Structures are given as structure tokens and as C-alpha cells.
Amino acid sequence: MEYLPDGLTLEIPEGVFPLGTDSMALADFVRLSGNSRVLDLGSGAGTLGLLLCAGNRTCSVTGLEWDPRAHAAALENIRRNALGSRLQSICADIRQIPQLISPGSFSAAISNPPYFSGGPKSKAFPQARREELCPLEDWLAGAAWALKFGGDFYMVYRPEGLARVISLAAREGLEAKRLRLLRHREGADVSLILLQLRKGGKPGLQWEEACLYRADGSPSPYYRQIYHLQEA
């Protein structure tokens, strides 16, 4: 059992992708206005939805998850946290979005999509972070369809894929507006990127930098921020 801010809890069964830095960093990166309607693409056990509901008490989140096991876990997490009026999970493939969702229905979208296309598969999570089942183009197309004009898509990805993401997003009318470069340790190479893409946005990219650990290996203020830890 994971204990989240605002008294919420998250239970992830064996075989479903666990809570990790990707999700914590992405939830912290998101900026929501009041009463935002958020679509979570590839929502798993409802991790990002719970984190967003914990940080913003007026938002509502709809998760879309193809794996029945993860979907069932999300429904249980929603029930246990009494969030049925704000958080829901739909068991479907993101390529079904045009059949399931009216265009422009959401003010924001969020995703931790698969971002590896080669190499050995994880035995515990064979589909996790891999693009074979659903290419990046489909994630971006789904977000663009669901977002209203001016809505934002927040995603986490690998730094070597940044140019590809921005190029493919532009084809869907999603303009890169904000970028956070995340390093595991001060002075190390960038290990993850957090990107905000705006539907119909004008050109103009702001970027930020953050690291999880100081040079001496101690947790950074950013690490404590995303994990909601008190300063020592």
C-alpha cells in the first residue's frame, strides 16, 4: 500500500506497473486551473489520477487503460478512496478515443507513455515503457482529439526522444510550451524530460531544470517537493 498526499492510498497488484519517480515528477509538473477535466492516457491502477486529485480538489480525472488487471485495480483504488464522483477508469485502447470521447471534451491530458522501442523486455512488466503495442503517434493523436483548443497535454519521456516528440506533436496541432530537464544527480546527464504541449498554442518554449539528488547523494529540495517530504 502506498500512502499519498491528502490521506489517499494507492494499492498496485503484482504485475501492474508500480508507483515510481516518473509518476511523481509528472504529477508535480502539471498545472491545472479550477474544475479541470483531465484525461489520463494509459492510466494503470489510477496512480496519476489519485495524485492529481490529491493536489487539486476541484479537478476530475478520466483514466483510459487497456489492461483489465490494471483497470480492476484502478476501480478498487477509486472505491477505497471514495473518489467515484471525481475519478473514473475506462478499460479501452487509446486508439478507440474517437469512438469513446467527443472531440474537445477535456481541458488537460496527462500520460506516462511507453518510450522504449528495443532491447530486452522486463519479465515483470513486459509491456511497460515499450512502444510495440501503441506507437507514440497514437498517444499524441488521442490527446489532440480529446483536448479543447488551448488545452494542455503533459507527458514524461526520454531525453533522446525530445525532437521526435515535438515534431510528431506539431503534426497534431500540439505546440511545445514548457520543458523540464530532469537529472538523477547534480552534474549528471538528463535522464527524463517533462513536456507540456498546448493544442493550438503559439510558438515559444520555456524550460526548467531539476535534479533528484545533490552531488553528495542526499535528496534535493526538488526530490522532497515531488515526494511531499518535510525538509530535514
Coordinates of C-alpha atoms in Angstrom, one line a residue:
M1 CA 0.0 0.0 0.0
E2 CA 1.3 3.4 -1.0
Y3 CA 0.3 6.5 1.1
L4 CA -0.3 9.6 -1.0
P5 CA -0.9 13.2 0.0
D6 CA -4.3 14.4 1.3
G7 CA -4.9 11.0 3.0
L8 CA -5.3 9.0 -0.2
T9 CA -3.9 5.5 -0.6
L10 CA -2.8 3.5 -3.7
E11 CA -2.6 -0.2 -4.0
I12 CA -1.0 -1.7 -7.0
P13 CA -1.2 -5.5 -7.5
E14 CA 1.7 -7.7 -8.7
G15 CA 2.2 -7.4 -12.4
V16 CA 0.8 -3.9 -12.7
F17 CA 3.3 -1.0 -13.2
P18 CA 4.3 0.4 -9.8
L19 CA 4.5 3.9 -8.5
G20 CA 7.8 5.5 -9.5
T21 CA 9.7 8.7 -10.0
D22 CA 8.1 9.2 -13.5
S23 CA 4.7 9.5 -12.0
M24 CA 5.7 11.6 -9.0
A25 CA 7.6 14.1 -11.2
L26 CA 4.9 14.2 -13.8
A27 CA 2.1 14.9 -11.3
D28 CA 4.2 17.7 -9.8
F29 CA 4.8 19.2 -13.3
V30 CA 1.1 19.5 -14.1
R31 CA -0.6 22.9 -13.7
L32 CA -4.4 22.8 -13.5
S33 CA -6.9 25.5 -13.4
G34 CA -10.0 25.2 -11.3
N35 CA -12.5 22.5 -12.2
S36 CA -10.2 21.0 -14.8
R37 CA -11.3 17.9 -16.7
V38 CA -8.3 15.6 -17.2
L39 CA -7.8 12.6 -19.4
D40 CA -5.1 10.1 -18.2
L41 CA -3.9 8.1 -21.2
G42 CA -2.6 4.7 -20.1
S43 CA -3.8 5.2 -16.5
G44 CA -2.8 1.9 -15.0
A45 CA -4.0 1.4 -11.5
G46 CA -5.1 5.1 -11.3
T47 CA -1.8 6.4 -10.0
L48 CA -1.7 9.8 -11.7
G49 CA -5.4 10.3 -11.2
L50 CA -5.0 9.9 -7.5
L51 CA -2.0 12.2 -7.4
L52 CA -3.9 14.9 -9.3
C53 CA -7.0 14.6 -7.1
A54 CA -4.8 14.8 -4.0
G55 CA -3.2 18.0 -5.3
N56 CA -6.2 19.7 -6.7
R57 CA -9.6 19.2 -5.0
T58 CA -11.7 20.6 -7.9
C59 CA -10.3 18.5 -10.8
S60 CA -11.9 15.4 -12.2
V61 CA -9.9 12.7 -14.0
T62 CA -10.9 10.0 -16.5
G63 CA -8.4 7.2 -16.9
L64 CA -8.1 5.1 -20.1
E65 CA -6.3 1.7 -19.6
W66 CA -6.2 -1.3 -21.9
D67 CA -5.0 -3.9 -19.2
P68 CA -8.0 -5.4 -17.4
R69 CA -5.9 -6.2 -14.3
A70 CA -4.8 -2.6 -14.0
H71 CA -8.3 -1.3 -14.7
A72 CA -9.7 -3.5 -11.9
A73 CA -7.0 -2.2 -9.5
A74 CA -8.0 1.4 -10.5
L75 CA -11.6 0.7 -9.8
E76 CA -10.7 -0.6 -6.3
N77 CA -8.5 2.4 -5.6
I78 CA -11.3 4.7 -6.6
R79 CA -13.8 2.8 -4.3
R80 CA -11.4 2.7 -1.3
N81 CA -10.7 6.5 -1.6
A82 CA -14.3 7.4 -2.1
L83 CA -13.5 9.3 -5.3
G84 CA -16.2 7.9 -7.6
S85 CA -17.5 11.4 -8.3
R86 CA -14.1 12.7 -9.5
L87 CA -12.1 9.8 -10.8
Q88 CA -13.1 7.1 -13.2
S89 CA -11.4 4.3 -15.2
I90 CA -12.4 3.1 -18.7
C91 CA -11.0 -0.2 -19.9
A92 CA -10.1 0.5 -23.6
D93 CA -7.3 1.0 -26.1
I94 CA -6.3 4.7 -26.6
R95 CA -6.8 4.2 -30.3
Q96 CA -10.5 3.9 -29.5
I97 CA -10.6 7.5 -28.2
P98 CA -12.6 8.9 -31.3
Q99 CA -15.3 6.3 -30.6
L100 CA -15.4 6.9 -26.9
I101 CA -14.9 10.6 -26.4
S102 CA -16.3 13.7 -28.1
P103 CA -13.6 15.9 -29.5
G104 CA -12.5 18.8 -27.2
S105 CA -14.0 17.2 -24.1
F106 CA -11.0 17.8 -21.8
S107 CA -9.1 20.8 -20.6
A108 CA -5.9 18.8 -19.9
A109 CA -4.4 15.4 -20.6
I110 CA -1.6 13.5 -19.0
S111 CA 0.4 10.4 -19.8
N112 CA 3.5 8.4 -18.9
P113 CA 3.6 6.6 -22.3
P114 CA 5.9 3.7 -23.4
Y115 CA 9.2 5.2 -24.5
F116 CA 11.5 2.3 -25.3
S117 CA 11.3 0.6 -28.7
G118 CA 14.0 -2.0 -28.4
G119 CA 16.1 -4.1 -26.0
P120 CA 15.1 -6.9 -23.7
K121 CA 11.6 -6.9 -22.2
S122 CA 11.1 -6.7 -18.4
K123 CA 9.9 -10.1 -17.1
A124 CA 7.7 -8.4 -14.5
F125 CA 6.2 -5.7 -16.8
P126 CA 6.7 -6.9 -20.4
Q127 CA 4.7 -4.0 -22.0
A128 CA 5.9 -1.3 -19.7
R129 CA 7.7 1.6 -21.3
R130 CA 7.7 -0.1 -24.7
E131 CA 6.1 1.2 -27.9
E132 CA 5.3 -2.0 -29.7
L133 CA 1.7 -2.1 -28.7
C134 CA 0.9 1.5 -29.3
P135 CA 3.3 3.9 -31.0
L136 CA 3.9 7.5 -29.8
E137 CA 1.9 8.9 -32.7
D138 CA -1.3 7.2 -31.3
W139 CA -0.8 8.8 -27.8
L140 CA -0.4 12.3 -29.3
A141 CA -3.3 11.8 -31.7
G142 CA -5.5 10.7 -28.8
A143 CA -4.6 13.7 -26.7
A144 CA -5.1 16.1 -29.5
W145 CA -8.6 14.7 -30.2
A146 CA -9.7 14.8 -26.6
L147 CA -8.3 18.3 -25.8
K148 CA -10.2 21.5 -26.2
F149 CA -8.4 24.4 -28.0
G150 CA -5.9 25.8 -25.6
G151 CA -5.8 22.6 -23.6
D152 CA -2.5 21.1 -22.4
F153 CA -1.0 17.6 -22.7
Y154 CA 1.6 16.8 -20.1
M155 CA 3.9 13.8 -20.6
V156 CA 7.2 12.3 -19.5
Y157 CA 9.6 10.9 -21.9
R158 CA 13.3 10.0 -22.6
P159 CA 15.6 13.0 -23.5
E160 CA 16.8 11.4 -26.7
G161 CA 13.2 11.4 -28.0
L162 CA 12.6 15.1 -27.4
A163 CA 13.0 16.2 -31.1
R164 CA 10.8 13.3 -32.2
V165 CA 8.0 14.2 -29.7
I166 CA 8.0 17.8 -30.7
S167 CA 7.9 17.0 -34.4
L168 CA 5.1 14.5 -34.1
A169 CA 3.1 16.7 -31.7
A170 CA 3.3 19.6 -34.2
R171 CA 1.5 17.4 -36.8
E172 CA -1.4 17.1 -34.4
G173 CA -1.5 20.8 -33.6
L174 CA 0.2 20.4 -30.3
E175 CA 2.9 23.1 -29.6
A176 CA 5.7 22.6 -27.1
K177 CA 5.3 25.3 -24.4
R178 CA 7.3 24.1 -21.4
L179 CA 10.1 21.7 -20.8
R180 CA 11.7 20.4 -17.6
L181 CA 15.0 18.6 -17.9
L182 CA 15.4 16.1 -15.0
R183 CA 18.7 14.8 -13.8
H184 CA 19.2 11.9 -11.4
R185 CA 22.1 13.7 -9.7
E186 CA 23.6 17.1 -9.9
G187 CA 26.1 17.3 -12.9
A188 CA 24.8 14.0 -14.4
D189 CA 23.2 13.7 -17.9
V190 CA 19.5 14.4 -18.2
S191 CA 17.6 11.2 -17.5
L192 CA 14.0 12.3 -18.2
I193 CA 12.1 15.1 -19.8
L194 CA 8.7 16.5 -18.7
L195 CA 6.9 18.3 -21.6
Q196 CA 3.8 20.5 -21.7
L197 CA 2.2 20.6 -25.2
R198 CA -0.7 23.0 -25.9
K199 CA -3.4 22.4 -28.5
G200 CA -3.3 25.4 -30.9
G201 CA -0.5 27.0 -28.9
K202 CA 1.7 29.7 -30.3
P203 CA 5.5 29.1 -30.6
G204 CA 7.5 29.8 -27.5
L205 CA 9.2 27.3 -25.3
Q206 CA 10.2 27.8 -21.7
W207 CA 12.5 25.3 -20.0
E208 CA 13.4 24.4 -16.5
E209 CA 16.0 22.1 -14.9
A210 CA 15.7 19.9 -11.8
C211 CA 17.7 17.1 -10.1
L212 CA 16.7 14.3 -7.7
Y213 CA 19.9 14.1 -5.7
R214 CA 22.7 16.5 -4.8
A215 CA 26.3 15.8 -5.7
D216 CA 26.8 14.1 -2.3
G217 CA 23.9 11.7 -2.9
S218 CA 21.5 13.4 -0.5
P219 CA 17.9 14.1 -1.6
S220 CA 17.5 17.5 -3.3
P221 CA 14.8 20.1 -2.4
Y222 CA 13.1 19.0 -5.7
Y223 CA 13.0 15.4 -4.6
R224 CA 11.4 16.4 -1.3
Q225 CA 8.9 18.5 -3.2
I226 CA 7.7 15.8 -5.5
Y227 CA 7.5 13.2 -2.8
H228 CA 5.9 15.7 -0.3
L229 CA 8.6 15.2 2.3
Q230 CA 9.4 17.6 5.1
E231 CA 12.8 19.3 5.0
A232 CA 15.3 17.7 7.3

